[in-house]
PDB file of C-alpha atoms in Angstrom:
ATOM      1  CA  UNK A 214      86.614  11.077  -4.656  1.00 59.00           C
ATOM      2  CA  UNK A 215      87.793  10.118  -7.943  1.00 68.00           C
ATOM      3  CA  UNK A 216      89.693   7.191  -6.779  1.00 68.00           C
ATOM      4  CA  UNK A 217      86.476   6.101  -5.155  1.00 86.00           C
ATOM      5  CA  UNK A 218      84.503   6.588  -8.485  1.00 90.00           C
ATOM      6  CA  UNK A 219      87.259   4.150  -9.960  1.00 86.00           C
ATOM      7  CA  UNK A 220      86.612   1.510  -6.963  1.00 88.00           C
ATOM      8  CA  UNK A 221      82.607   1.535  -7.888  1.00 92.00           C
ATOM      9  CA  UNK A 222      83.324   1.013 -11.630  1.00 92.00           C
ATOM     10  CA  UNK A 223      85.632  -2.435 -11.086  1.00 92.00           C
ATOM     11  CA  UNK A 224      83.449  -3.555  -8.550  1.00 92.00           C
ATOM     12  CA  UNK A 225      80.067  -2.883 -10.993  1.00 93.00           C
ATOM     13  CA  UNK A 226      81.578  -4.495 -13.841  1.00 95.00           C
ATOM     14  CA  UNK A 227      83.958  -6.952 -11.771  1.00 94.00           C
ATOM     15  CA  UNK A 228      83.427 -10.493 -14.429  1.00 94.00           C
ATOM     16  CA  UNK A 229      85.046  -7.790 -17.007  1.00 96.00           C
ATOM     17  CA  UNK A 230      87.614  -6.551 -14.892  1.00 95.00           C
ATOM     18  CA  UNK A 231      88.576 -10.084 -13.640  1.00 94.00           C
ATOM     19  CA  UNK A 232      89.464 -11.203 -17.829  1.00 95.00           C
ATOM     20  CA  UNK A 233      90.430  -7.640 -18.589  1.00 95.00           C
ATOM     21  CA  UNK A 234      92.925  -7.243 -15.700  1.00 92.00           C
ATOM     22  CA  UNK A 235      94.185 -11.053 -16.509  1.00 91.00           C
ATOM     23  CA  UNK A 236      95.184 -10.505 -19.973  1.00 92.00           C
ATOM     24  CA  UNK A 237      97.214  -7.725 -18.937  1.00 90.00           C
ATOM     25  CA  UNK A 238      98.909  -9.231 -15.981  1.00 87.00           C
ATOM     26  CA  UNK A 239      99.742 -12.348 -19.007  1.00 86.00           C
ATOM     27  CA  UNK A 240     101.448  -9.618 -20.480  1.00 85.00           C
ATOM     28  CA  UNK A 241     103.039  -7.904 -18.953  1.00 81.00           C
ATOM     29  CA  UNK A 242     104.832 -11.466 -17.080  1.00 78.00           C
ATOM     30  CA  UNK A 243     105.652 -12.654 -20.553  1.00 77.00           C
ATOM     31  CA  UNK A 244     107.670  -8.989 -20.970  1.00 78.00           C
ATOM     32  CA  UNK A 245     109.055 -10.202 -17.449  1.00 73.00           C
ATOM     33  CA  UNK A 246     109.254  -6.182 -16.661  1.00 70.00           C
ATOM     34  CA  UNK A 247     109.623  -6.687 -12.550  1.00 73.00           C
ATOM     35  CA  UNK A 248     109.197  -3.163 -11.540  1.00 79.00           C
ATOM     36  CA  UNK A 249     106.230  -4.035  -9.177  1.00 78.00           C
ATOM     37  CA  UNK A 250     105.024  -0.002  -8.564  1.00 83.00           C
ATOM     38  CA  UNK A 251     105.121   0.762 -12.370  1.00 83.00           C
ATOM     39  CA  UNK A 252     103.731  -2.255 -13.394  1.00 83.00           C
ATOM     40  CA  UNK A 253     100.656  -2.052 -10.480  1.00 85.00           C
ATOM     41  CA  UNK A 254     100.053   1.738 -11.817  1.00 89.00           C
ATOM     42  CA  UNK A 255     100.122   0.645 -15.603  1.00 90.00           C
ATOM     43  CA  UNK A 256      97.674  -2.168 -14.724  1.00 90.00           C
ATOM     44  CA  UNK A 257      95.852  -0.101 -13.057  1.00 90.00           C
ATOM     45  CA  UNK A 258      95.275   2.210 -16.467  1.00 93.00           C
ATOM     46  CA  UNK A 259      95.455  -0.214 -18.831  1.00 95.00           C
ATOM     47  CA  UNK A 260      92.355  -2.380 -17.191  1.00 95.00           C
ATOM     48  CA  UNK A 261      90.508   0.921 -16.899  1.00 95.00           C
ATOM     49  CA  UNK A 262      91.479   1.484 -20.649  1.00 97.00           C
ATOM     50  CA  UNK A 263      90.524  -1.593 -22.094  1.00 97.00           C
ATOM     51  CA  UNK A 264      87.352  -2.107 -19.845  1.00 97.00           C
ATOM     52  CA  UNK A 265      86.305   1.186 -21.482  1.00 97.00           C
ATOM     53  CA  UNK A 266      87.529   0.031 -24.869  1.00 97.00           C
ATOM     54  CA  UNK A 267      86.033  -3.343 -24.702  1.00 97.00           C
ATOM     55  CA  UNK A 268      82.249  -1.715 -23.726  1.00 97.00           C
ATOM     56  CA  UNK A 269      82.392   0.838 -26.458  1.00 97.00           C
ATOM     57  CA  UNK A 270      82.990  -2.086 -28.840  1.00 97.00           C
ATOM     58  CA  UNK A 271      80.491  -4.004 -27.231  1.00 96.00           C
ATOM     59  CA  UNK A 272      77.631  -1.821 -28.669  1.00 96.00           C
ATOM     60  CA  UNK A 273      78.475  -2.987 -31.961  1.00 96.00           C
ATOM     61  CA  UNK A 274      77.295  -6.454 -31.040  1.00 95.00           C
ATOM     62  CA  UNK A 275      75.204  -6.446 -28.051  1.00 93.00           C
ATOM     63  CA  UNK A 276      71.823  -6.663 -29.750  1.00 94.00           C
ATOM     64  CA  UNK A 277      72.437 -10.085 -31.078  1.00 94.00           C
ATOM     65  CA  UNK A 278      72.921 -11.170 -27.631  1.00 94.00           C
ATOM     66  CA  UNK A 279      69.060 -10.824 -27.216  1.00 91.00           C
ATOM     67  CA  UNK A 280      68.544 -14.356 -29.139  1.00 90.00           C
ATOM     68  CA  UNK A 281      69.085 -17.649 -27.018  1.00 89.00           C
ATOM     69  CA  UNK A 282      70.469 -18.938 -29.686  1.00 92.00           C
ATOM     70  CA  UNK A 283      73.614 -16.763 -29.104  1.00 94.00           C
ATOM     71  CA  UNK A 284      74.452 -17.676 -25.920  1.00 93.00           C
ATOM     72  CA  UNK A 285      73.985 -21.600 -26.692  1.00 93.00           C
ATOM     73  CA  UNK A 286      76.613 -20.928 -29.498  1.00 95.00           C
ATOM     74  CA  UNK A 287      78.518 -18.794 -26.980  1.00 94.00           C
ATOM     75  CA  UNK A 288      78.632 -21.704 -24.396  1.00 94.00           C
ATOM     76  CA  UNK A 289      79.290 -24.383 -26.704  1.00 96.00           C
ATOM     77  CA  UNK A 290      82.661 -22.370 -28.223  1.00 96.00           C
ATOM     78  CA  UNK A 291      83.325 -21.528 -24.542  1.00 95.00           C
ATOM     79  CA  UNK A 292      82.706 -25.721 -23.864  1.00 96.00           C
ATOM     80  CA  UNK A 293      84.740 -26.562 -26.951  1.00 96.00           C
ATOM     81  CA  UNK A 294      87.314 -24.727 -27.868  1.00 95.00           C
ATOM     82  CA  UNK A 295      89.882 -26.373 -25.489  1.00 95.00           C
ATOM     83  CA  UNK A 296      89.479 -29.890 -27.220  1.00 96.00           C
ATOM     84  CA  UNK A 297      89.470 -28.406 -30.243  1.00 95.00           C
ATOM     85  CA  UNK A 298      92.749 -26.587 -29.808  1.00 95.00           C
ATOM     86  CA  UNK A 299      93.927 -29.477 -27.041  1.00 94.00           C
ATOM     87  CA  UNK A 300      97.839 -28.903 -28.221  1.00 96.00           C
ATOM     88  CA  UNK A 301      97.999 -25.325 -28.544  1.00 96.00           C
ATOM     89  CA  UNK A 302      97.347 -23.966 -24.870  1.00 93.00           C
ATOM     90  CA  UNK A 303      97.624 -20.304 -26.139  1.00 92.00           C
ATOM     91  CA  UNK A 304      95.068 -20.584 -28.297  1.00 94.00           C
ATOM     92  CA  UNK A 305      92.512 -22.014 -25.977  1.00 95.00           C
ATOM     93  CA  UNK A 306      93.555 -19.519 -22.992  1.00 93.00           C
ATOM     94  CA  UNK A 307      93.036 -16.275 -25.471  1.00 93.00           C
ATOM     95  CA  UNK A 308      89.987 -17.740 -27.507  1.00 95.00           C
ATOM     96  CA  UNK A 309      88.270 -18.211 -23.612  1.00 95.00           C
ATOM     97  CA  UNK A 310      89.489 -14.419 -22.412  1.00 95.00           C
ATOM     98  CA  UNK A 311      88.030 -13.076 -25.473  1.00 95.00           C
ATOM     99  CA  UNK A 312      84.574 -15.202 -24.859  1.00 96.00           C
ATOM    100  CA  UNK A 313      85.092 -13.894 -21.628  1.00 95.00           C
ATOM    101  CA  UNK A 314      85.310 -10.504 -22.343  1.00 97.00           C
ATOM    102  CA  UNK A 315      81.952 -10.875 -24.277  1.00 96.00           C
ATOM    103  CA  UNK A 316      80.154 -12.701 -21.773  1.00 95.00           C
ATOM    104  CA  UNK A 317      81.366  -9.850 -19.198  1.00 95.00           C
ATOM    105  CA  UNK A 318      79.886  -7.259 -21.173  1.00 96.00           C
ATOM    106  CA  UNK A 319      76.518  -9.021 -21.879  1.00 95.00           C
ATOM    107  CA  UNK A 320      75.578 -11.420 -18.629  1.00 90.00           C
ATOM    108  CA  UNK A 321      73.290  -8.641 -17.882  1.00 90.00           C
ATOM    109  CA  UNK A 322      70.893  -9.760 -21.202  1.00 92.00           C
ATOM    110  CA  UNK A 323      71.274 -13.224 -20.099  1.00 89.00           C
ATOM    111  CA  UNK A 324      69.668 -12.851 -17.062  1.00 87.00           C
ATOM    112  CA  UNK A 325      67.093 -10.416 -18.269  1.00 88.00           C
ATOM    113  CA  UNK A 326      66.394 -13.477 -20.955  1.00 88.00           C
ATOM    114  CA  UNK A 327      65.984 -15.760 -18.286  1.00 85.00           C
ATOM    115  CA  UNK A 328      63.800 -13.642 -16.328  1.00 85.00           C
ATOM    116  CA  UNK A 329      61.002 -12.864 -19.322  1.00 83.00           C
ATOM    117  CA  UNK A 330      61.147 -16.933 -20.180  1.00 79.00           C
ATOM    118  CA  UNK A 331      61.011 -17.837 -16.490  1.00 78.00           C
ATOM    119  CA  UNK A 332      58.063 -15.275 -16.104  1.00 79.00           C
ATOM    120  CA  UNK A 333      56.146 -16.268 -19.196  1.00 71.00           C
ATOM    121  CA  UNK A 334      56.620 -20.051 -17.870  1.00 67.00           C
ATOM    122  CA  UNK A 335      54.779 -18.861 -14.949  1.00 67.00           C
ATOM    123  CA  UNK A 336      52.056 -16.428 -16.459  1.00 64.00           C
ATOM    124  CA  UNK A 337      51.060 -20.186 -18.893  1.00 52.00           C
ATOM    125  CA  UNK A 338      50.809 -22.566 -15.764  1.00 60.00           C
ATOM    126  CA  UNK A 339      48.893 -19.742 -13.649  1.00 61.00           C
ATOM    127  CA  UNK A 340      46.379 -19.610 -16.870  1.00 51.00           C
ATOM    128  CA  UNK A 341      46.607 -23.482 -16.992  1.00 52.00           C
ATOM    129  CA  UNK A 342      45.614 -23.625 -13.581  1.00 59.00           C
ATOM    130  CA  UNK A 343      43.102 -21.339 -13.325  1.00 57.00           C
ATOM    131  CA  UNK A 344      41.402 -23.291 -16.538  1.00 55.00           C
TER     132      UNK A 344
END
């Protein structure tokens, strides 16, 4: 039962367990530590771990995610940081885990923002119309 719990949680929050899980495979092939079981099991914890970590720090910034203006800065880091750091590869591939990690742990705001504009679009041109 618990193991199924465990199943449900990656798949809810997959985006953060796809950059979570990453970052520790990265490590632990730079360690090149070949013991496939151990490494699988420790994986397995470690992605829990940090996808637990990373949410509980999340709360510290996820209000500012409600402004637009956040995510356009978001994207545009996400857009530039590999030209800006063009001859330092390890730069750009942490710098875009870490914007990954926050994306993964706020999409759901996005979308909600997206929603309220799209509908407020709609409620104006319904009250256009019907002028």
């Amino acid at each position: 039962m618990a193991q199924n719990k465990l199943l449900v949680y990656f798949g809810k929050n997959s985006l953060l367990f796809l950059y979570v899980h990453f970052i520790i495979l990265l490590k632990f092939n730079s360690m090149e530590y070949r013991q496939a079981y151990v490494v699988w099991i420790m994986t397995t914890g470690l992605t829990f771990a940090f996808m637990k970590l990373c949410q509980y720090l999340n709360q510290y910034i996820e209000r500012y995610f409600d402004n637009i203006a956040v995510w356009i800065v978001a994207i545009a880091l996400i857009c530039t940081l590999p030209i800006v750091f063009m001859h330092q590869p390890k730069y750009v591939v942490w710098g875009e885990m870490l914007l990954g990690i926050i994306f993964a742990c706020n999409y759901q705001t996005l979308s909600q923002l997206v929603k309220r504009k799209l509908s407020a679009q709609n409620s104006l041109k319904s009250v256009m119309d019907n002028w």
